mmCIF file of C-alpha atoms in Angstrom:
data_model
loop_
_atom_site.group_PDB
_atom_site.id
_atom_site.type_symbol
_atom_site.label_atom_id
_atom_site.label_comp_id
_atom_site.label_asym_id
_atom_site.label_seq_id
_atom_site.Cartn_x
_atom_site.Cartn_y
_atom_site.Cartn_z
ATOM 1 C CA MET X 14 2.889 0.898 -1.669
ATOM 2 C CA GLU X 15 6.551 1.083 -1.061
ATOM 3 C CA TYR X 16 8.010 4.434 -0.068
ATOM 4 C CA SER X 17 11.483 3.417 0.839
ATOM 5 C CA GLY X 18 14.409 5.326 -0.481
ATOM 6 C CA ASP X 19 14.804 2.900 -3.345
ATOM 7 C CA TYR X 20 15.070 5.635 -5.937
ATOM 8 C CA ASP X 21 17.258 8.025 -3.996
ATOM 9 C CA GLY X 22 20.537 8.606 -5.736
ATOM 10 C CA GLU X 23 19.288 7.501 -9.131
ATOM 11 C CA VAL X 24 19.911 10.374 -11.495
ATOM 12 C CA GLY X 25 19.126 10.524 -15.198
ATOM 13 C CA VAL X 26 17.239 7.235 -15.379
ATOM 14 C CA SER X 27 15.447 6.295 -18.578
ATOM 15 C CA SER X 28 11.698 6.578 -19.040
ATOM 16 C CA VAL X 29 11.416 2.774 -19.114
ATOM 17 C CA HIS X 30 13.264 2.539 -15.801
ATOM 18 C CA ALA X 31 11.041 5.239 -14.303
ATOM 19 C CA CYS X 32 7.953 3.389 -15.536
ATOM 20 C CA PHE X 33 9.232 0.224 -13.851
ATOM 21 C CA ASN X 34 9.786 2.162 -10.608
ATOM 22 C CA ILE X 35 6.224 3.504 -10.633
ATOM 23 C CA LEU X 36 4.800 0.058 -11.407
ATOM 24 C CA ASN X 37 6.807 -1.418 -8.554
ATOM 25 C CA SER X 38 5.525 1.291 -6.206
ATOM 26 C CA LEU X 39 1.926 0.577 -7.187
ATOM 27 C CA SER X 40 2.412 -3.180 -6.778
ATOM 28 C CA GLY X 41 1.850 -4.076 -3.160
ATOM 29 C CA VAL X 42 -0.013 -6.392 -0.819
ATOM 30 C CA GLY X 43 -3.265 -4.737 -1.898
ATOM 31 C CA ILE X 44 -3.422 -7.206 -4.785
ATOM 32 C CA LEU X 45 -4.276 -9.973 -2.303
ATOM 33 C CA ALA X 46 -7.279 -8.065 -0.962
ATOM 34 C CA ILE X 47 -8.794 -6.808 -4.196
ATOM 35 C CA PRO X 48 -10.959 -9.913 -4.873
ATOM 36 C CA TYR X 49 -12.376 -9.420 -1.374
ATOM 37 C CA ALA X 50 -12.995 -5.761 -2.219
ATOM 38 C CA LEU X 51 -14.992 -6.754 -5.298
ATOM 39 C CA ALA X 52 -16.928 -9.336 -3.283
ATOM 40 C CA SER X 53 -17.716 -6.693 -0.644
ATOM 41 C CA GLY X 54 -19.189 -4.181 -3.091
ATOM 42 C CA GLY X 55 -20.408 -6.368 -5.945
ATOM 43 C CA TRP X 56 -19.818 -5.947 -9.672
ATOM 44 C CA ILE X 57 -20.999 -2.317 -9.685
ATOM 45 C CA SER X 58 -18.106 -1.407 -7.400
ATOM 46 C CA ILE X 59 -15.754 -1.884 -10.376
ATOM 47 C CA LEU X 60 -16.955 1.567 -11.460
ATOM 48 C CA PHE X 61 -15.560 2.971 -8.208
ATOM 49 C CA PHE X 62 -12.283 1.155 -8.899
ATOM 50 C CA ILE X 63 -12.040 2.846 -12.302
ATOM 51 C CA LEU X 64 -13.012 6.232 -10.840
ATOM 52 C CA ILE X 65 -10.353 5.965 -8.131
ATOM 53 C CA GLY X 66 -7.741 4.901 -10.685
ATOM 54 C CA VAL X 67 -8.472 7.878 -12.953
ATOM 55 C CA THR X 68 -8.611 10.296 -10.014
ATOM 56 C CA THR X 69 -5.320 9.181 -8.463
ATOM 57 C CA TRP X 70 -3.635 9.269 -11.875
ATOM 58 C CA TYR X 71 -4.805 12.878 -12.261
ATOM 59 C CA THR X 72 -3.614 13.829 -8.758
ATOM 60 C CA GLY X 73 -0.239 12.301 -9.621
ATOM 61 C CA LEU X 74 -0.073 14.744 -12.530
ATOM 62 C CA LEU X 75 -0.916 17.580 -10.136
ATOM 63 C CA LEU X 76 2.153 16.750 -8.050
ATOM 64 C CA GLN X 77 4.270 16.838 -11.216
ATOM 65 C CA ARG X 78 2.897 20.282 -12.088
ATOM 66 C CA CYS X 79 3.902 21.545 -8.645
ATOM 67 C CA LEU X 80 7.410 20.199 -9.205
ATOM 68 C CA LYS X 81 7.634 21.981 -12.577
ATOM 69 C CA LEU X 82 6.664 25.284 -10.978
ATOM 70 C CA ASP X 83 9.584 25.059 -8.539
ATOM 71 C CA PRO X 84 12.521 22.832 -9.622
ATOM 72 C CA MET X 85 14.055 23.129 -6.139
ATOM 73 C CA ILE X 86 11.337 20.912 -4.642
ATOM 74 C CA ARG X 87 12.499 17.306 -4.231
ATOM 75 C CA SER X 88 9.836 15.473 -2.203
ATOM 76 C CA TYR X 89 6.121 15.307 -1.395
ATOM 77 C CA PRO X 90 6.495 16.961 2.050
ATOM 78 C CA GLU X 91 8.515 19.759 0.428
ATOM 79 C CA ILE X 92 5.646 20.379 -2.000
ATOM 80 C CA ALA X 93 3.279 20.691 0.966
ATOM 81 C CA GLU X 94 5.746 22.969 2.751
ATOM 82 C CA LYS X 95 5.931 25.174 -0.345
ATOM 83 C CA ALA X 96 2.154 25.561 -0.239
ATOM 84 C CA PHE X 97 1.429 25.783 3.489
ATOM 85 C CA GLY X 98 4.747 26.265 5.250
ATOM 86 C CA LYS X 99 6.382 23.915 7.738
ATOM 87 C CA LYS X 100 3.055 22.889 9.253
ATOM 88 C CA GLY X 101 1.899 21.644 5.855
ATOM 89 C CA GLY X 102 5.086 19.651 5.377
ATOM 90 C CA PHE X 103 4.761 18.168 8.855
ATOM 91 C CA LEU X 104 1.122 17.163 8.268
ATOM 92 C CA VAL X 105 1.909 15.350 5.015
ATOM 93 C CA SER X 106 4.928 13.644 6.592
ATOM 94 C CA PHE X 107 2.778 12.542 9.532
ATOM 95 C CA PHE X 108 0.186 10.935 7.261
ATOM 96 C CA ILE X 109 2.879 9.219 5.191
ATOM 97 C CA TYR X 110 4.603 7.807 8.280
ATOM 98 C CA ILE X 111 1.361 6.529 9.805
ATOM 99 C CA GLU X 112 0.460 4.963 6.471
ATOM 100 C CA LEU X 113 3.841 3.220 6.290
ATOM 101 C CA PHE X 114 3.525 1.994 9.866
ATOM 102 C CA LEU X 115 0.108 0.479 9.149
ATOM 103 C CA VAL X 116 1.347 -1.136 5.924
ATOM 104 C CA ALA X 117 4.185 -2.775 7.893
ATOM 105 C CA THR X 118 1.616 -3.946 10.453
ATOM 106 C CA ALA X 119 -0.529 -5.395 7.669
ATOM 107 C CA ILE X 120 2.510 -7.318 6.420
ATOM 108 C CA LEU X 121 2.912 -9.049 9.798
ATOM 109 C CA ILE X 122 -0.782 -9.992 9.773
ATOM 110 C CA LEU X 123 -0.492 -11.214 6.182
ATOM 111 C CA GLU X 124 2.525 -13.349 7.073
ATOM 112 C CA ALA X 125 0.733 -14.845 10.071
ATOM 113 C CA ASP X 126 -2.406 -15.663 8.083
ATOM 114 C CA ASN X 127 -0.536 -17.376 5.254
ATOM 115 C CA MET X 128 1.868 -19.249 7.537
ATOM 116 C CA TYR X 129 -1.098 -20.602 9.454
ATOM 117 C CA HIS X 130 -2.791 -21.546 6.185
ATOM 118 C CA MET X 131 0.261 -23.710 5.453
ATOM 119 C CA PHE X 132 0.677 -25.003 9.033
ATOM 120 C CA PRO X 133 -2.842 -24.966 10.556
ATOM 121 C CA ASN X 134 -2.100 -27.041 13.667
ATOM 122 C CA ALA X 135 0.703 -24.919 15.082
ATOM 123 C CA ALA X 136 0.475 -23.624 18.663
ATOM 124 C CA ILE X 137 2.839 -23.231 21.612
ATOM 125 C CA ARG X 138 1.918 -23.577 25.280
ATOM 126 C CA PHE X 139 4.337 -21.728 27.561
ATOM 127 C CA HIS X 140 2.191 -22.159 30.639
ATOM 128 C CA GLU X 141 -1.363 -23.207 31.354
ATOM 129 C CA CYS X 142 -2.287 -19.546 31.589
ATOM 130 C CA LEU X 143 -0.139 -18.432 28.640
ATOM 131 C CA ILE X 144 -0.936 -20.048 25.312
ATOM 132 C CA LEU X 145 0.385 -18.512 22.109
ATOM 133 C CA ASP X 146 -2.298 -19.448 19.609
ATOM 134 C CA LYS X 147 -1.885 -20.015 15.891
ATOM 135 C CA LYS X 148 -2.346 -16.385 14.811
ATOM 136 C CA HIS X 149 -0.231 -14.760 17.502
ATOM 137 C CA LEU X 150 2.490 -17.402 17.143
ATOM 138 C CA PHE X 151 3.065 -16.628 13.479
ATOM 139 C CA ILE X 152 2.936 -12.860 14.052
ATOM 140 C CA VAL X 153 5.807 -13.294 16.517
ATOM 141 C CA ILE X 154 7.696 -15.615 14.128
ATOM 142 C CA ALA X 155 7.337 -13.123 11.264
ATOM 143 C CA SER X 156 8.579 -10.295 13.476
ATOM 144 C CA LEU X 157 11.624 -12.329 14.557
ATOM 145 C CA ILE X 158 12.479 -12.840 10.884
ATOM 146 C CA VAL X 159 12.294 -9.132 10.001
ATOM 147 C CA ILE X 160 14.067 -7.708 13.073
ATOM 148 C CA PRO X 161 17.594 -8.394 11.685
ATOM 149 C CA THR X 162 16.713 -6.527 8.477
ATOM 150 C CA MET X 163 15.839 -3.487 10.593
ATOM 151 C CA TRP X 164 19.341 -3.465 12.100
ATOM 152 C CA LEU X 165 21.190 -3.300 8.773
ATOM 153 C CA GLU X 166 23.142 -0.097 8.147
ATOM 154 C CA LYS X 167 22.721 -0.563 4.394
ATOM 155 C CA GLN X 168 19.622 -2.130 2.893
ATOM 156 C CA ASP X 169 20.699 -2.052 -0.754
ATOM 157 C CA PHE X 170 20.323 -5.788 -1.317
ATOM 158 C CA LEU X 171 16.786 -5.659 0.089
ATOM 159 C CA SER X 172 15.993 -2.936 -2.436
ATOM 160 C CA TYR X 173 17.095 -5.164 -5.297
ATOM 161 C CA ILE X 174 15.095 -8.140 -4.011
ATOM 162 C CA SER X 175 11.938 -6.129 -3.365
ATOM 163 C CA ALA X 176 12.187 -4.385 -6.752
ATOM 164 C CA GLY X 177 10.398 -7.363 -8.259
ATOM 165 C CA GLY X 178 7.038 -6.198 -6.928
ATOM 166 C CA ILE X 179 5.461 -6.147 -10.374
ATOM 167 C CA LEU X 180 6.868 -9.630 -11.090
ATOM 168 C CA VAL X 181 5.352 -10.930 -7.847
ATOM 169 C CA SER X 182 1.974 -9.471 -8.828
ATOM 170 C CA CYS X 183 2.152 -11.179 -12.225
ATOM 171 C CA ILE X 184 3.098 -14.502 -10.602
ATOM 172 C CA LEU X 185 0.126 -14.238 -8.242
ATOM 173 C CA VAL X 186 -2.338 -13.419 -11.029
ATOM 174 C CA ALA X 187 -0.969 -16.250 -13.189
ATOM 175 C CA SER X 188 -1.178 -18.702 -10.274
ATOM 176 C CA ILE X 189 -4.767 -17.721 -9.497
ATOM 177 C CA PHE X 190 -5.766 -18.072 -13.146
ATOM 178 C CA TRP X 191 -4.043 -21.472 -13.380
ATOM 179 C CA ILE X 192 -5.858 -22.732 -10.288
ATOM 180 C CA GLY X 193 -9.187 -21.518 -11.639
ATOM 181 C CA ALA X 194 -8.750 -22.733 -15.211
ATOM 182 C CA ILE X 195 -6.634 -25.882 -14.824
ATOM 183 C CA GLU X 196 -7.041 -27.111 -11.238
ATOM 184 C CA ASN X 197 -10.827 -27.587 -11.546
ATOM 185 C CA VAL X 198 -11.796 -24.739 -9.214
ATOM 186 C CA GLY X 199 -13.458 -23.012 -12.143
ATOM 187 C CA PHE X 200 -14.945 -19.551 -12.639
ATOM 188 C CA LYS X 201 -18.515 -20.515 -11.793
ATOM 189 C CA ASN X 202 -19.628 -17.941 -9.231
ATOM 190 C CA LYS X 203 -21.829 -15.203 -10.638
ATOM 191 C CA GLY X 204 -21.559 -12.921 -7.622
ATOM 192 C CA VAL X 205 -23.965 -10.091 -6.861
ATOM 193 C CA LEU X 206 -24.552 -6.926 -8.848
ATOM 194 C CA VAL X 207 -24.191 -4.589 -5.885
ATOM 195 C CA ASN X 208 -23.933 -4.717 -2.111
ATOM 196 C CA TRP X 209 -24.337 -1.129 -0.939
ATOM 197 C CA GLN X 210 -23.452 -1.970 2.648
ATOM 198 C CA GLY X 211 -20.068 -3.277 1.529
ATOM 199 C CA VAL X 212 -19.264 -0.461 -0.908
ATOM 200 C CA PRO X 213 -17.330 1.642 1.681
ATOM 201 C CA THR X 214 -15.076 -1.353 2.396
ATOM 202 C CA ALA X 215 -14.632 -2.008 -1.321
ATOM 203 C CA VAL X 216 -13.719 1.606 -2.051
ATOM 204 C CA SER X 217 -11.276 1.734 0.875
ATOM 205 C CA LEU X 218 -9.485 -1.366 -0.424
ATOM 206 C CA TYR X 219 -9.451 0.000 -3.979
ATOM 207 C CA LEU X 220 -7.737 3.119 -2.653
ATOM 208 C CA VAL X 221 -4.889 1.012 -1.243
ATOM 209 C CA CYS X 222 -4.064 -0.114 -4.786
ATOM 210 C CA TYR X 223 -3.076 3.463 -5.694
ATOM 211 C CA THR X 224 -1.138 4.542 -2.631
ATOM 212 C CA ALA X 225 2.192 5.476 -4.239
ATOM 213 C CA HIS X 226 2.074 9.273 -4.510
ATOM 214 C CA PRO X 227 4.843 9.943 -1.958
ATOM 215 C CA VAL X 228 7.432 8.413 -4.323
ATOM 216 C CA PHE X 229 6.301 10.237 -7.475
ATOM 217 C CA PRO X 230 8.387 13.396 -6.828
ATOM 218 C CA THR X 231 11.519 11.307 -6.266
ATOM 219 C CA ILE X 232 10.940 9.298 -9.440
ATOM 220 C CA TYR X 233 10.186 12.474 -11.416
ATOM 221 C CA ASN X 234 13.387 14.164 -10.233
ATOM 222 C CA SER X 235 15.409 11.056 -11.104
ATOM 223 C CA MET X 236 14.277 11.057 -14.755
ATOM 224 C CA LYS X 237 16.573 12.012 -17.595
ATOM 225 C CA ASN X 238 13.669 13.300 -19.703
ATOM 226 C CA LYS X 239 11.112 14.715 -17.286
ATOM 227 C CA SER X 240 8.698 15.630 -20.077
ATOM 228 C CA HIS X 241 7.900 11.918 -20.437
ATOM 229 C CA PHE X 242 6.520 11.681 -16.898
ATOM 230 C CA PRO X 243 2.805 12.167 -17.789
ATOM 231 C CA LYS X 244 3.052 9.449 -20.427
ATOM 232 C CA ILE X 245 4.817 6.908 -18.209
ATOM 233 C CA LEU X 246 2.474 7.718 -15.321
ATOM 234 C CA PHE X 247 -0.505 6.887 -17.539
ATOM 235 C CA ILE X 248 1.106 3.664 -18.789
ATOM 236 C CA SER X 249 2.007 2.609 -15.248
ATOM 237 C CA PHE X 250 -1.489 3.267 -13.912
ATOM 238 C CA ALA X 251 -3.082 1.491 -16.883
ATOM 239 C CA LEU X 252 -0.920 -1.635 -16.543
ATOM 240 C CA SER X 253 -1.299 -1.708 -12.773
ATOM 241 C CA SER X 254 -5.078 -1.322 -13.055
ATOM 242 C CA ILE X 255 -5.246 -4.199 -15.537
ATOM 243 C CA ILE X 256 -3.295 -6.470 -13.173
ATOM 244 C CA TYR X 257 -5.445 -5.502 -10.182
ATOM 245 C CA GLY X 258 -8.619 -5.822 -12.237
ATOM 246 C CA LEU X 259 -7.748 -9.309 -13.491
ATOM 247 C CA MET X 260 -6.963 -10.480 -9.963
ATOM 248 C CA ALA X 261 -10.263 -9.069 -8.664
ATOM 249 C CA ILE X 262 -12.355 -10.678 -11.416
ATOM 250 C CA PHE X 263 -10.583 -14.060 -11.308
ATOM 251 C CA GLY X 264 -10.822 -14.287 -7.527
ATOM 252 C CA TYR X 265 -14.476 -13.239 -7.377
ATOM 253 C CA LEU X 266 -15.526 -15.632 -10.151
ATOM 254 C CA MET X 267 -13.672 -18.475 -8.429
ATOM 255 C CA TYR X 268 -14.868 -18.042 -4.849
ATOM 256 C CA GLY X 269 -17.753 -15.572 -4.960
ATOM 257 C CA GLU X 270 -18.945 -14.376 -1.563
ATOM 258 C CA GLU X 271 -16.652 -16.920 0.118
ATOM 259 C CA VAL X 272 -13.477 -15.131 -0.955
ATOM 260 C CA GLN X 273 -11.375 -14.165 2.069
ATOM 261 C CA SER X 274 -9.556 -10.916 2.798
ATOM 262 C CA GLN X 275 -6.468 -12.503 1.203
ATOM 263 C CA ILE X 276 -7.179 -14.593 -1.873
ATOM 264 C CA THR X 277 -4.320 -16.955 -0.961
ATOM 265 C CA LEU X 278 -6.273 -18.139 2.097
ATOM 266 C CA ASN X 279 -8.840 -19.696 -0.253
ATOM 267 C CA LEU X 280 -6.247 -21.707 -2.159
ATOM 268 C CA PRO X 281 -5.847 -25.480 -1.623
ATOM 269 C CA THR X 282 -2.431 -26.095 -0.047
ATOM 270 C CA HIS X 283 -2.007 -29.502 -1.724
ATOM 271 C CA LYS X 284 -1.713 -27.912 -5.181
ATOM 272 C CA VAL X 285 1.728 -26.917 -6.496
ATOM 273 C CA SER X 286 0.400 -23.747 -8.128
ATOM 274 C CA ALA X 287 -1.264 -22.745 -4.864
ATOM 275 C CA MET X 288 1.946 -23.341 -2.919
ATOM 276 C CA ILE X 289 3.818 -21.133 -5.391
ATOM 277 C CA ALA X 290 1.306 -18.323 -4.808
ATOM 278 C CA ILE X 291 1.329 -18.726 -1.010
ATOM 279 C CA SER X 292 5.130 -19.013 -0.798
ATOM 280 C CA THR X 293 5.557 -15.929 -2.982
ATOM 281 C CA THR X 294 3.085 -14.086 -0.754
ATOM 282 C CA ILE X 295 5.067 -15.024 2.355
ATOM 283 C CA LEU X 296 8.589 -14.341 1.068
ATOM 284 C CA SER X 297 8.155 -11.126 -0.939
ATOM 285 C CA PRO X 298 6.664 -8.844 1.764
ATOM 286 C CA LEU X 299 9.381 -9.862 4.244
ATOM 287 C CA THR X 300 11.974 -8.159 2.034
ATOM 288 C CA LYS X 301 9.886 -4.973 1.935
ATOM 289 C CA TYR X 302 9.191 -4.651 5.660
ATOM 290 C CA ALA X 303 12.418 -2.854 6.582
ATOM 291 C CA LEU X 304 12.310 -0.707 3.434
ATOM 292 C CA ILE X 305 8.772 0.412 4.205
ATOM 293 C CA LEU X 306 9.724 1.502 7.718
ATOM 294 C CA SER X 307 13.067 3.059 6.714
ATOM 295 C CA PRO X 308 11.692 6.629 6.192
ATOM 296 C CA ILE X 309 10.242 6.595 9.730
ATOM 297 C CA MET X 310 13.491 5.179 11.034
ATOM 298 C CA GLU X 311 15.581 7.854 9.347
ATOM 299 C CA ALA X 312 13.303 10.653 10.584
ATOM 300 C CA ILE X 313 13.588 9.454 14.189
ATOM 301 C CA LYS X 314 17.315 8.855 13.797
ATOM 302 C CA THR X 315 17.874 12.385 12.487
ATOM 303 C CA ARG X 316 16.065 13.876 15.482
ATOM 304 C CA LEU X 317 18.059 11.767 17.952
ATOM 305 C CA ILE X 318 21.385 12.577 16.291
ATOM 306 C CA GLN X 319 20.507 16.263 16.590
ATOM 307 C CA ALA X 320 19.995 15.548 20.291
ATOM 308 C CA ASN X 321 23.589 14.204 20.416
ATOM 309 C CA TYR X 322 22.729 10.496 20.522
ATOM 310 C CA LYS X 323 25.259 8.203 18.845
ATOM 311 C CA SER X 324 23.956 7.085 15.454
ATOM 312 C CA LYS X 325 25.447 3.576 15.656
ATOM 313 C CA SER X 326 23.841 2.808 18.982
ATOM 314 C CA ILE X 327 20.355 4.069 18.169
ATOM 315 C CA ARG X 328 19.668 2.245 14.880
ATOM 316 C CA LYS X 329 19.016 -1.117 16.530
ATOM 317 C CA LEU X 330 16.980 0.567 19.250
ATOM 318 C CA ILE X 331 14.781 2.430 16.760
ATOM 319 C CA GLY X 332 14.388 -0.612 14.522
ATOM 320 C CA THR X 333 13.439 -2.868 17.408
ATOM 321 C CA GLY X 334 11.026 -0.271 18.762
ATOM 322 C CA LEU X 335 9.244 0.040 15.417
ATOM 323 C CA VAL X 336 8.960 -3.746 15.100
ATOM 324 C CA LEU X 337 7.533 -3.979 18.620
ATOM 325 C CA GLY X 338 5.029 -1.266 17.740
ATOM 326 C CA THR X 339 3.811 -3.111 14.656
ATOM 327 C CA ILE X 340 3.665 -6.374 16.637
ATOM 328 C CA LEU X 341 1.483 -4.724 19.274
ATOM 329 C CA VAL X 342 -0.989 -3.359 16.723
ATOM 330 C CA ALA X 343 -1.008 -6.662 14.808
ATOM 331 C CA LEU X 344 -1.740 -8.630 17.988
ATOM 332 C CA VAL X 345 -4.532 -6.271 19.037
ATOM 333 C CA VAL X 346 -6.114 -6.002 15.566
ATOM 334 C CA PRO X 347 -5.086 -9.169 13.641
ATOM 335 C CA LEU X 348 -7.571 -8.399 10.858
ATOM 336 C CA PHE X 349 -5.809 -7.900 7.516
ATOM 337 C CA GLY X 350 -8.865 -6.745 5.589
ATOM 338 C CA TYR X 351 -9.818 -4.103 8.136
ATOM 339 C CA VAL X 352 -6.262 -2.803 8.587
ATOM 340 C CA MET X 353 -5.958 -2.439 4.810
ATOM 341 C CA SER X 354 -9.361 -0.727 4.673
ATOM 342 C CA LEU X 355 -8.232 1.713 7.357
ATOM 343 C CA ILE X 356 -5.078 2.504 5.374
ATOM 344 C CA GLY X 357 -7.130 3.221 2.272
ATOM 345 C CA ALA X 358 -9.932 5.156 3.930
ATOM 346 C CA LEU X 359 -8.003 7.269 6.417
ATOM 347 C CA MET X 360 -4.563 7.650 4.841
ATOM 348 C CA THR X 361 -4.645 7.063 1.079
ATOM 349 C CA SER X 362 -7.751 9.203 0.617
ATOM 350 C CA CYS X 363 -5.674 12.082 1.975
ATOM 351 C CA THR X 364 -2.206 11.419 0.520
ATOM 352 C CA SER X 365 -3.429 10.360 -2.935
ATOM 353 C CA ILE X 366 -6.588 12.453 -3.406
ATOM 354 C CA VAL X 367 -7.209 15.339 -0.995
ATOM 355 C CA PHE X 368 -3.687 16.644 -0.327
ATOM 356 C CA PRO X 369 -2.510 16.859 -3.985
ATOM 357 C CA CYS X 370 -5.630 18.841 -4.937
ATOM 358 C CA VAL X 371 -5.444 21.240 -1.986
ATOM 359 C CA ILE X 372 -1.710 21.770 -2.473
ATOM 360 C CA TYR X 373 -2.041 22.383 -6.212
ATOM 361 C CA LEU X 374 -4.894 24.850 -5.682
ATOM 362 C CA LYS X 375 -2.721 26.821 -3.284
ATOM 363 C CA ILE X 376 0.465 26.768 -5.371
ATOM 364 C CA SER X 377 -1.211 27.304 -8.768
ATOM 365 C CA LYS X 378 -3.089 30.371 -7.533
ATOM 366 C CA ARG X 379 0.222 31.813 -6.443
ATOM 367 C CA TYR X 380 1.557 31.298 -9.980
ATOM 368 C CA ARG X 381 -1.840 31.987 -11.600
ATOM 369 C CA ARG X 382 -1.788 28.664 -13.448
ATOM 370 C CA CYS X 383 -5.134 27.161 -12.399
ATOM 371 C CA LEU X 384 -8.157 27.741 -14.669
ATOM 372 C CA GLU X 385 -11.592 28.389 -13.166
ATOM 373 C CA PHE X 386 -13.065 25.148 -14.540
ATOM 374 C CA GLU X 387 -10.159 23.110 -13.202
ATOM 375 C CA SER X 388 -10.597 24.752 -9.801
ATOM 376 C CA VAL X 389 -14.183 23.487 -9.720
ATOM 377 C CA VAL X 390 -12.996 19.987 -10.672
ATOM 378 C CA LEU X 391 -10.406 20.057 -7.902
ATOM 379 C CA VAL X 392 -12.993 21.107 -5.317
ATOM 380 C CA VAL X 393 -15.270 18.254 -6.434
ATOM 381 C CA ILE X 394 -12.390 15.779 -6.083
ATOM 382 C CA ILE X 395 -11.548 17.135 -2.628
ATOM 383 C CA VAL X 396 -15.156 16.706 -1.492
ATOM 384 C CA MET X 397 -15.205 13.190 -2.958
ATOM 385 C CA GLY X 398 -11.983 12.325 -1.123
ATOM 386 C CA LEU X 399 -13.356 13.602 2.182
ATOM 387 C CA VAL X 400 -16.586 11.626 1.724
ATOM 388 C CA LEU X 401 -14.601 8.462 1.002
ATOM 389 C CA MET X 402 -12.442 9.114 4.044
ATOM 390 C CA VAL X 403 -15.367 9.608 6.444
ATOM 391 C CA THR X 404 -17.577 6.768 5.192
ATOM 392 C CA GLY X 405 -14.700 4.320 4.783
ATOM 393 C CA THR X 406 -13.147 5.072 8.163
ATOM 394 C CA TYR X 407 -16.500 4.810 9.952
ATOM 395 C CA SER X 408 -17.320 1.504 8.249
ATOM 396 C CA THR X 409 -13.877 0.090 9.050
ATOM 397 C CA ILE X 410 -13.904 1.099 12.716
ATOM 398 C CA VAL X 411 -17.387 -0.378 13.185
ATOM 399 C CA GLY X 412 -16.187 -3.598 11.541
ATOM 400 C CA ILE X 413 -13.096 -3.792 13.765
ATOM 401 C CA ILE X 414 -15.164 -3.282 16.917
ATOM 402 C CA ASP X 415 -17.620 -5.991 15.845
ATOM 403 C CA HIS X 416 -14.815 -8.508 15.237
ATOM 404 C CA LEU X 417 -12.810 -7.902 18.416
#
């Protein structure tokens, strides 16, 4: 879930390094919500998790095939532009940027929730008519922490720190297992077989776990041996799915229907293992915030430089404006689970399922590479993606309205 320019400039990297990059891209804040996803849909929803994993792995291969057909293509928007012209490239870029913006917003909400979990009595009264409550206070605090990172001309050190995404995921899973097995929480909840009403939410959150397609072209082009890409993509998806699956099962067995939208909010703060998990959850996303928004920042900056604005003077302005935008959305909709569901339903369903299939159909027909049977499969996947988008988005919007 990280589409920063982390891999730009890396040329001729090994297959192991590329595998690590893909794993890091797949490892995001979605791991905190996946137990809640399983609780929303019940045990049967694991089948949807597997289906989405297989489908998004296949669509990742489709993007690679497009890159093989035209070696001059370097990015996801360029693939779309090759298929549908500049309008296609713009549409894909738009969806990617909105997705990144919402992920950054979700990070602020996540930070606020976990900070409050550690300091539940915090509140500031500026005036009798202006009280900054616990949730809004920590959203503002988190934003004040990340603003300086948005002003940096070079964010290389943030890239190195945030590159441990897969390590963070492993630490979280290990901490959750330790709390369940050793700290007497136990794995006693049986859960429910299926909750059809919650399946759209579950599927939307499962989609967020596989929202890394925009970086696949960059990673592919950086590889020394590009023929290894299908193999390392499969390994990365398999390992990532195992990590997500373990977190979902552990969390659901521990807390059942009581599991919250972030598993860390269920953890007892007086336990050392729980504090490790919560602290890791708070610190790691802060290093990714600026990197996540950097593609949007660079796109705006490029446009303004073309309009003869001075590049040095606009970086802080753009960075601050983006932070203020995410603050506004986070304050209006401070609901982590629903924001993540919206990302999965509305954005990931398009960028990771629908768009790769539509683009490949268009490009492969031009090169006469798509078999009739595969065309039918692609159409089925497109329809499935659209159904997931409509049902998930509707369910999420209704949920947001009910909770506001």
